[in-house]
Coordinates of C-alpha atoms in Angstrom, one line a residue:
Chain D
M1 CA 0.0 0.0 0.0
D2 CA 2.9 2.4 0.5
R3 CA 4.4 4.7 -2.1
M4 CA 7.0 3.2 -4.4
T5 CA 10.1 5.2 -4.9
N6 CA 9.4 6.3 -8.5
E7 CA 5.7 6.8 -8.1
R8 CA 4.0 10.2 -8.1
P9 CA 2.3 11.0 -4.8
L10 CA -1.3 10.1 -4.7
I11 CA -3.4 12.9 -3.2
L12 CA -7.0 12.5 -2.0
I13 CA -9.1 15.7 -2.2
T14 CA -12.5 16.1 -0.6
N15 CA -14.6 18.8 1.0
D16 CA -18.0 19.4 2.5
D17 CA -19.4 21.8 -0.1
G18 CA -19.8 19.1 -2.7
F19 CA -17.8 18.2 -5.8
R20 CA -19.3 21.0 -7.8
A21 CA -18.1 23.8 -5.5
K22 CA -15.7 26.4 -6.8
G23 CA -13.4 25.8 -3.8
I24 CA -12.6 22.2 -4.5
H25 CA -12.0 22.9 -8.2
A26 CA -9.6 25.7 -7.2
L27 CA -7.8 23.3 -4.9
A28 CA -7.5 20.6 -7.5
S29 CA -6.0 23.1 -9.9
A30 CA -3.6 24.3 -7.3
L31 CA -2.3 20.8 -6.4
R32 CA -1.9 19.5 -9.9
G33 CA 1.8 19.8 -9.8
L34 CA 2.2 17.8 -6.6
G35 CA 0.9 14.4 -7.7
D36 CA -1.9 12.3 -9.1
L37 CA -5.2 13.7 -7.7
V38 CA -8.3 11.8 -6.8
V39 CA -11.3 14.0 -5.9
F40 CA -13.8 12.0 -3.9
A41 CA -16.4 14.4 -2.5
P42 CA -20.0 14.6 -1.5
D43 CA -22.6 15.0 -4.3
G44 CA -24.0 18.1 -2.7
P45 CA -23.5 20.4 0.2
R46 CA -22.7 18.8 3.6
S47 CA -21.6 21.8 5.6
G48 CA -21.7 21.4 9.4
M49 CA -21.6 17.6 9.2
S50 CA -18.6 17.3 11.6
S51 CA -17.5 13.6 11.7
A52 CA -21.0 12.3 11.0
I53 CA -21.1 8.8 9.4
T54 CA -23.9 7.1 7.6
S55 CA -24.8 3.6 8.8
S56 CA -28.6 3.3 8.3
L57 CA -28.5 4.0 4.6
P58 CA -26.3 2.5 1.9
L59 CA -23.7 4.6 0.2
R60 CA -23.1 5.0 -3.5
Y61 CA -20.5 6.7 -5.5
A62 CA -20.1 7.6 -9.2
L63 CA -17.1 8.4 -11.5
T64 CA -17.8 11.9 -12.9
Y65 CA -14.5 12.9 -14.6
E66 CA -11.3 11.2 -15.6
K67 CA -8.3 12.6 -17.2
E68 CA -4.6 11.9 -16.8
G69 CA -3.6 12.8 -13.2
L70 CA -7.1 13.8 -12.1
T71 CA -10.1 11.5 -11.3
V72 CA -13.3 12.9 -9.8
Y73 CA -15.9 10.9 -7.9
S74 CA -19.1 12.1 -6.2
C75 CA -20.6 10.2 -3.3
T76 CA -23.9 10.2 -1.5
G77 CA -22.3 10.3 1.9
T78 CA -20.9 12.8 4.4
P79 CA -17.3 14.0 4.1
T80 CA -16.2 11.3 6.6
D81 CA -18.0 8.7 4.6
C82 CA -16.2 9.9 1.5
V83 CA -12.8 9.4 3.1
K84 CA -13.7 6.0 4.4
L85 CA -15.2 4.8 1.1
A86 CA -12.4 6.2 -1.0
I87 CA -9.6 4.6 1.1
N88 CA -11.4 1.3 1.8
E89 CA -13.0 0.6 -1.5
V90 CA -11.8 2.9 -4.4
L91 CA -8.2 4.0 -4.3
A92 CA -5.6 1.5 -5.5
R93 CA -3.4 2.4 -2.5
K94 CA -3.4 4.5 0.6
P95 CA -2.9 8.2 -0.4
D96 CA 0.2 10.1 0.5
L97 CA -1.8 13.2 1.4
L98 CA -5.3 14.2 2.0
V99 CA -6.4 17.8 1.5
S100 CA -10.0 18.9 2.3
G101 CA -11.4 22.2 1.0
I102 CA -11.1 24.8 0.0
N103 CA -14.0 25.5 2.3
H104 CA -16.3 28.3 1.5
G105 CA -16.2 29.9 5.0
G106 CA -13.8 29.9 8.0
N107 CA -13.1 26.9 10.2
M108 CA -11.1 28.6 12.9
A109 CA -11.6 28.2 16.7
I110 CA -14.4 25.9 17.8
C111 CA -15.6 25.5 14.1
V112 CA -13.1 22.6 13.9
N113 CA -15.7 20.7 16.0
Y114 CA -18.7 21.3 13.6
S115 CA -17.0 21.4 10.2
G116 CA -17.5 18.6 7.6
T117 CA -14.3 19.9 5.9
M118 CA -12.4 19.1 9.1
G119 CA -14.3 15.9 9.7
A120 CA -12.8 14.6 6.5
V121 CA -9.3 15.7 7.7
I122 CA -9.8 14.0 11.0
E123 CA -10.8 10.8 9.1
G124 CA -7.7 11.0 6.9
C125 CA -5.6 11.4 10.0
I126 CA -7.2 8.3 11.6
F127 CA -6.1 6.4 8.5
D128 CA -2.5 7.7 9.1
V129 CA -2.7 9.8 6.0
P130 CA -1.0 13.2 6.4
S131 CA -4.1 15.4 6.3
L132 CA -4.8 19.1 5.9
G133 CA -7.9 21.2 5.8
V134 CA -8.0 24.5 4.0
S135 CA -10.7 27.1 4.5
L136 CA -11.3 30.6 3.2
L137 CA -13.2 33.1 5.3
D138 CA -15.7 33.8 2.5
H139 CA -18.9 31.9 2.2
R140 CA -19.8 33.2 -1.2
A141 CA -20.2 30.7 -4.0
D142 CA -17.9 32.8 -6.3
A143 CA -15.3 33.7 -3.6
D144 CA -11.8 34.4 -4.9
F145 CA -9.6 31.4 -4.0
A146 CA -6.3 32.7 -5.4
E147 CA -4.5 33.4 -2.1
S148 CA -6.0 30.3 -0.3
C149 CA -4.8 28.2 -3.3
R150 CA -1.3 29.6 -3.1
L151 CA -1.0 29.0 0.7
G152 CA -2.8 25.6 0.5
E153 CA -0.3 24.4 -2.1
L154 CA 2.6 25.7 0.0
V155 CA 1.5 23.8 3.1
A156 CA 0.5 20.7 1.2
R157 CA 3.9 20.6 -0.5
K158 CA 5.6 20.9 2.9
V159 CA 3.4 18.2 4.4
L160 CA 4.2 15.8 1.5
A161 CA 7.9 16.4 2.2
E162 CA 7.9 16.4 6.0
G163 CA 4.9 14.2 6.9
L164 CA 3.0 14.7 10.1
P165 CA 3.1 12.8 13.4
H166 CA 0.7 9.9 14.0
G167 CA -2.6 11.4 15.2
T168 CA -1.9 15.0 14.2
Y169 CA -3.7 16.9 11.4
L170 CA -3.6 20.5 10.2
N171 CA -6.2 23.3 10.0
L172 CA -5.3 26.1 7.7
N173 CA -7.6 29.2 7.5
V174 CA -7.1 32.1 5.1
P175 CA -8.5 35.6 5.5
V176 CA -10.0 37.5 2.7
A177 CA -7.1 39.6 1.4
E178 CA -5.5 40.3 -1.9
R179 CA -2.2 39.4 -0.3
V180 CA -2.1 37.6 3.0
K181 CA 0.7 38.7 5.3
G182 CA 2.0 35.2 5.9
I183 CA 1.2 32.0 7.8
R184 CA 1.1 32.1 11.6
V185 CA 1.2 28.9 13.6
C186 CA -1.6 29.1 16.1
R187 CA -3.7 27.3 18.7
Q188 CA -7.4 26.9 18.6
T189 CA -9.0 30.0 20.2
D190 CA -11.3 29.4 23.1
G191 CA -14.8 30.6 22.4
R192 CA -18.2 29.7 21.1
W193 CA -21.2 30.7 19.0
V194 CA -23.9 32.9 20.7
R195 CA -27.3 34.2 19.7
E196 CA -27.6 30.9 17.7
F197 CA -31.2 30.9 16.5
K198 CA -33.5 33.0 14.4
R199 CA -37.1 32.2 15.3
S200 CA -39.6 32.3 12.5
E201 CA -42.8 30.7 11.4
D202 CA -43.7 28.0 8.9
G203 CA -46.6 28.3 6.4
S204 CA -49.1 27.4 9.0
G205 CA -47.8 29.7 11.6
K206 CA -45.9 27.2 13.7
P207 CA -42.6 28.3 15.2
V208 CA -39.4 27.1 13.5
F209 CA -35.8 27.8 14.4
W210 CA -33.0 28.5 12.0
L211 CA -29.4 28.1 13.1
T212 CA -27.3 31.3 12.9
G213 CA -25.2 33.2 15.4
D214 CA -22.0 35.1 16.2
F215 CA -18.7 33.9 17.4
E216 CA -17.6 35.1 20.8
C217 CA -14.1 34.8 22.2
H218 CA -13.7 33.5 25.7
E219 CA -10.1 34.6 26.3
P220 CA -7.9 37.6 26.0
I221 CA -6.6 38.0 22.5
R222 CA -3.0 36.7 22.3
P223 CA -0.6 36.4 19.4
D224 CA -0.9 32.6 19.1
N225 CA -4.7 32.7 18.9
D226 CA -6.1 31.8 15.4
V227 CA -8.9 34.3 15.5
L228 CA -6.4 37.2 16.1
A229 CA -4.0 36.0 13.4
L230 CA -6.9 36.1 10.9
D231 CA -8.1 39.5 12.1
E232 CA -4.6 40.8 11.6
G233 CA -4.4 39.5 8.0
Y234 CA -2.4 36.4 8.5
A235 CA -3.4 32.8 7.6
S236 CA -3.7 30.6 10.7
L237 CA -2.2 27.1 10.8
V238 CA -3.3 25.0 13.8
P239 CA -2.0 21.5 14.4
C240 CA -4.7 19.4 16.0
K241 CA -4.9 16.0 17.7
I242 CA -7.1 13.0 17.4
D243 CA -6.6 12.1 21.0
V244 CA -8.9 14.4 23.0
T245 CA -7.9 12.9 26.4
D246 CA -7.5 15.6 29.1
Y247 CA -4.4 14.0 30.6
P248 CA -3.8 16.4 33.5
F249 CA -7.4 16.0 34.7
M250 CA -7.0 12.2 34.9
E251 CA -5.1 12.7 38.1
T252 CA -7.9 14.8 39.7
L253 CA -10.5 12.3 38.6
S254 CA -8.6 9.4 40.1
H255 CA -9.1 11.2 43.5
W256 CA -12.8 11.3 43.1
N257 CA -13.0 7.7 44.5
L258 CA -15.7 6.6 42.2
Chain G
M1 CA -28.9 32.2 34.7
D2 CA -27.0 30.6 37.6
R3 CA -28.4 28.3 40.2
M4 CA -30.0 30.0 43.2
T5 CA -29.0 28.6 46.6
N6 CA -32.3 26.8 47.4
E7 CA -33.1 25.7 43.9
R8 CA -33.0 22.1 42.8
P9 CA -30.3 21.4 40.2
L10 CA -31.6 21.6 36.6
I11 CA -30.4 18.6 34.6
L12 CA -30.6 18.5 30.8
I13 CA -30.8 14.9 29.4
T14 CA -30.3 14.1 25.8
N15 CA -29.0 11.2 23.6
D16 CA -28.6 10.2 19.9
D17 CA -31.0 7.2 20.0
G18 CA -34.1 9.4 20.2
F19 CA -36.4 10.3 23.1
R20 CA -38.2 6.9 22.8
A21 CA -35.1 4.8 23.4
K22 CA -35.0 2.6 26.5
G23 CA -31.6 4.0 27.4
I24 CA -32.8 7.6 27.9
H25 CA -35.8 6.5 29.9
A26 CA -33.5 4.4 32.1
L27 CA -31.2 7.4 32.6
A28 CA -34.1 9.8 33.5
S29 CA -35.3 7.3 36.1
A30 CA -31.8 7.0 37.5
L31 CA -31.3 10.7 37.8
R32 CA -34.7 11.6 39.3
G33 CA -33.3 12.1 42.8
L34 CA -30.6 14.6 41.7
G35 CA -32.8 17.5 40.4
D36 CA -35.4 18.7 38.0
L37 CA -35.0 16.9 34.7
V38 CA -35.6 18.2 31.2
V39 CA -35.2 15.6 28.5
F40 CA -34.6 17.3 25.1
A41 CA -33.8 14.7 22.6
P42 CA -34.0 13.9 18.9
D43 CA -37.4 12.6 17.6
G44 CA -35.7 9.5 16.2
P45 CA -32.3 7.7 15.9
R46 CA -29.3 10.0 15.2
S47 CA -26.5 7.6 15.8
G48 CA -23.1 8.5 14.3
M49 CA -24.0 12.2 14.0
S50 CA -20.9 13.4 15.8
S51 CA -21.2 17.2 16.3
A52 CA -23.3 17.7 13.2
I53 CA -25.5 20.8 13.1
T54 CA -28.5 21.6 10.9
S55 CA -28.4 25.0 9.2
S56 CA -30.1 24.4 5.8
L57 CA -33.4 23.2 7.4
P58 CA -35.5 24.8 10.2
L59 CA -35.6 23.0 13.5
R60 CA -38.8 22.2 15.4
Y61 CA -39.5 20.8 18.8
A62 CA -42.5 19.5 20.7
L63 CA -43.4 19.0 24.3
T64 CA -44.2 15.3 24.7
Y65 CA -44.5 14.8 28.5
E66 CA -44.7 17.0 31.6
K67 CA -45.0 15.9 35.2
E68 CA -43.5 17.4 38.3
G69 CA -39.7 17.3 38.0
L70 CA -39.6 15.8 34.6
T71 CA -40.3 17.5 31.2
V72 CA -39.7 15.7 27.9
Y73 CA -39.3 17.4 24.5
S74 CA -38.6 15.8 21.2
C75 CA -36.7 17.7 18.4
T76 CA -36.2 17.3 14.7
G77 CA -32.5 18.1 14.9
T78 CA -29.2 16.3 15.7
P79 CA -28.0 15.8 19.3
T80 CA -25.9 18.9 19.0
D81 CA -28.9 20.9 17.7
C82 CA -30.9 19.6 20.7
V83 CA -28.4 21.0 23.2
K84 CA -28.2 24.3 21.3
L85 CA -32.0 24.7 21.0
A86 CA -32.7 23.6 24.6
I87 CA -30.2 26.0 26.2
N88 CA -30.8 29.0 23.8
E89 CA -34.5 28.9 23.5
V90 CA -36.3 26.5 25.8
L91 CA -34.8 26.1 29.3
A92 CA -35.5 28.9 31.8
R93 CA -31.8 28.9 32.8
K94 CA -28.6 27.3 32.0
P95 CA -28.6 23.7 33.3
D96 CA -26.3 22.7 36.2
L97 CA -25.5 19.4 34.5
L98 CA -25.9 17.7 31.1
V99 CA -26.0 13.9 30.8
S100 CA -26.3 12.2 27.4
G101 CA -27.3 8.6 27.0
I102 CA -27.5 6.0 28.0
N103 CA -26.3 5.1 24.6
H104 CA -27.2 1.7 23.1
G105 CA -23.6 0.8 22.2
G106 CA -20.1 1.7 23.3
N107 CA -18.4 5.0 22.7
M108 CA -14.8 4.2 23.8
A109 CA -11.6 4.9 21.9
I110 CA -12.1 6.8 18.6
C111 CA -15.9 6.4 18.8
V112 CA -15.9 9.7 20.8
N113 CA -15.2 11.3 17.4
Y114 CA -18.3 9.8 15.6
S115 CA -20.8 9.6 18.4
G116 CA -23.9 11.8 18.5
T117 CA -24.2 11.0 22.2
M118 CA -20.7 12.5 22.7
G119 CA -21.5 15.3 20.2
A120 CA -24.2 16.5 22.7
V121 CA -21.8 16.2 25.6
I122 CA -19.2 18.3 23.7
E123 CA -21.9 20.9 23.0
G124 CA -22.9 21.1 26.7
C125 CA -19.2 21.6 27.5
I126 CA -18.9 24.4 25.0
F127 CA -21.8 26.1 26.9
D128 CA -19.8 25.6 30.1
V129 CA -22.3 23.1 31.5
P130 CA -20.6 20.2 33.3
S131 CA -21.3 17.4 30.8
L132 CA -21.1 13.6 30.9
G133 CA -21.8 10.9 28.3
V134 CA -22.9 7.4 29.4
S135 CA -22.8 4.5 27.0
L136 CA -23.5 0.8 27.5
L137 CA -21.6 -1.8 25.3
D138 CA -24.9 -3.3 24.2
H139 CA -26.6 -2.2 21.0
R140 CA -29.9 -4.1 21.6
A141 CA -33.1 -2.1 22.0
D142 CA -34.0 -4.0 25.1
A143 CA -30.5 -3.9 26.7
D144 CA -30.3 -4.1 30.5
F145 CA -29.3 -0.7 31.8
A146 CA -29.3 -1.4 35.5
E147 CA -25.5 -1.3 36.0
S148 CA -25.0 1.7 33.6
C149 CA -27.7 3.6 35.5
R150 CA -26.1 2.9 38.8
L151 CA -22.7 4.1 37.6
G152 CA -24.1 7.0 35.6
E153 CA -25.9 8.3 38.6
L154 CA -22.8 7.9 40.7
V155 CA -20.7 9.9 38.3
A156 CA -23.4 12.5 37.6
R157 CA -23.9 13.1 41.4
K158 CA -20.1 13.6 41.7
V159 CA -20.0 16.0 38.7
L160 CA -22.8 18.1 40.3
A161 CA -20.9 18.3 43.5
E162 CA -17.4 18.9 42.1
G163 CA -18.0 20.6 38.7
L164 CA -15.6 20.1 35.8
P165 CA -12.9 22.4 34.5
H166 CA -13.7 24.8 31.7
G167 CA -13.4 22.9 28.4
T168 CA -13.4 19.4 29.9
Y169 CA -16.1 16.8 29.6
L170 CA -16.5 13.1 30.6
N171 CA -17.0 9.9 28.6
L172 CA -18.3 7.0 30.7
N173 CA -18.5 3.5 29.1
V174 CA -20.0 0.5 30.8
P175 CA -19.4 -3.1 29.9
V176 CA -22.1 -5.7 29.8
A177 CA -21.9 -7.4 33.2
E178 CA -24.2 -8.2 36.0
R179 CA -21.8 -6.4 38.4
V180 CA -19.2 -4.1 36.9
K181 CA -15.9 -4.3 38.9
G182 CA -15.6 -0.6 39.3
I183 CA -14.8 2.6 37.4
R184 CA -11.3 3.1 36.0
V185 CA -10.1 6.5 35.0
C186 CA -8.7 6.0 31.5
R187 CA -7.4 7.7 28.4
Q188 CA -8.7 7.3 24.8
T189 CA -7.2 4.2 23.3
D190 CA -5.4 4.8 20.0
G191 CA -7.0 2.7 17.2
R192 CA -9.5 2.8 14.4
W193 CA -12.2 0.9 12.6
V194 CA -11.1 -1.5 9.8
R195 CA -12.9 -3.6 7.2
E196 CA -15.5 -0.8 7.2
F197 CA -17.8 -1.7 4.3
K198 CA -20.1 -4.5 3.3
R199 CA -20.6 -4.3 -0.4
S200 CA -24.0 -5.4 -1.7
E201 CA -26.4 -4.5 -4.5
D202 CA -29.6 -2.5 -4.8
G203 CA -32.8 -3.8 -6.5
S204 CA -31.4 -3.0 -9.9
G205 CA -28.1 -4.6 -9.3
K206 CA -26.1 -1.4 -8.7
P207 CA -23.4 -1.6 -6.0
V208 CA -24.1 -0.1 -2.7
F209 CA -21.9 0.1 0.4
W210 CA -23.0 -0.4 4.0
L211 CA -20.9 0.9 6.8
T212 CA -19.8 -1.7 9.3
G213 CA -16.3 -2.8 10.6
D214 CA -14.2 -3.9 13.5
F215 CA -12.2 -1.9 16.0
E216 CA -8.4 -2.4 15.9
C217 CA -6.1 -1.2 18.6
H218 CA -2.9 0.7 17.5
E219 CA -1.0 0.4 20.7
P220 CA 0.1 -2.0 23.3
I221 CA -2.6 -2.6 25.8
R222 CA -1.9 -0.7 29.0
P223 CA -3.9 -0.3 32.2
D224 CA -5.0 3.2 31.5
N225 CA -6.4 2.3 28.1
D226 CA -10.2 2.5 27.9
V227 CA -10.6 -0.6 25.7
L228 CA -8.6 -2.7 28.1
A229 CA -10.6 -1.5 31.2
L230 CA -13.8 -2.5 29.5
D231 CA -12.4 -5.9 28.4
E232 CA -11.4 -6.5 32.0
G233 CA -14.9 -5.8 33.3
Y234 CA -14.4 -2.2 34.5
A235 CA -16.3 0.9 33.4
S236 CA -14.0 3.4 31.7
L237 CA -14.1 7.1 32.5
V238 CA -12.2 9.3 30.1
P239 CA -11.9 13.1 30.7
C240 CA -11.8 14.8 27.3
K241 CA -10.9 18.3 26.0
I242 CA -12.7 20.7 23.7
D243 CA -9.3 22.2 22.7
V244 CA -7.8 19.8 20.2
T245 CA -4.6 21.9 19.6
D246 CA -1.4 19.8 19.4
Y247 CA 0.7 22.2 21.5
P248 CA 4.0 20.4 21.3
F249 CA 3.8 20.2 17.5
M250 CA 3.4 24.0 17.2
E251 CA 7.1 24.4 17.9
T252 CA 8.0 22.0 15.0
L253 CA 5.6 23.7 12.7
S254 CA 7.1 27.1 13.4
H255 CA 10.4 25.8 12.0
W256 CA 8.8 24.8 8.7
N257 CA 9.3 28.4 7.6
L258 CA 6.1 28.6 5.7

């Protein structure tokens, strides 16, 4: 399953906006020079799917495009399903790199928890594939991906060369700017979404609730904080872990005498 | 929003198996002595939903039961949606405790990443509500929840008394046993699911893929490993963190000169 010396790297590309999104096309174009690309992405939008998996319905996939060095599949599942299905059933070997995105919208701070883009990255990491998520802080369908492509390619190239530790994945977020000031290595800012629902009524007058909200920081702004870096015009790069154990608190818990 | 001195604790109960599941009824019965209970749970099964949120469809909820000290709502959303909607729009004040479960099936090791039960717990923690997930290693609809209720109540009572640090939540898993040997404080075992798909055909002979699989450990079995504790007949209690930053690797990344 591992890469042969003379083989071109095999790169799995996915996202949560679906295989038709501008962001994933931009990403595939940007990474063409790095290896053979397989796009295996949802057949429509799956934003906010986190690491959701589909077990009560069957999954299907279809080949939608094939040309030398670029193959595109669409899949009925979530981003996590896509990664599982691609690696288990479709790819000839384990990919050398997974890149998810470019997401239409930021995935900084706590968004890493809800994001389908990052769900796919987490899944790649679980498979021990060096995995990177790239997100642009612009939700628009026609967003300009030029800078996020430039930076995504830069980081992807470096990950291919250096690898990543077992259980660690990367979360790259890019602000809207003609020229980003650089990439700042950051940690996940502590904060959460507030004012989360817009209440309205359905056709018969019954109340319904639409998810919305604003992000609120829970900590003083410090230089290694991803939200600050983005505010200041830098791209933020946060290394994240699969293992969520709170090791220091294990000691306290062991004294609870349960 | 905070608890008044003479007020009974307000406990939010949710799950990913839906408000009709035996596990959530068992949990509500077990926690009746600890405070006023509000069950706010999905209107049907939402297993494997992780921290998925619903933003492209409106959410609805309905009161399904009300008696002194116990109110039950069902909701069209995911477990995470349920917690968001309950705390933002329904509860009179922020709850003093959130307990999610009792899940029909284990959520040890990497399952914390995919589980809707744990997605709800993570969301409670993001709201700074002390939050606990309880899962029984038995998927059957008519599983026997007696031991998991006893241990869940024990841990819930302790969390109410001691609180939890900001950003830390608990994952309790209970093996199938007439009498569990005790609760062991553990860390998340490193491993992943393998052989994940069963290939079959739909009515017209087209291939479809059903998610399935076996869990495979990636590390030597050690005493503080949650999978081992469960194998040995102990319940496992893993403290987990919202912040997934890989702090040690930030240093390495900063030398990549991106």
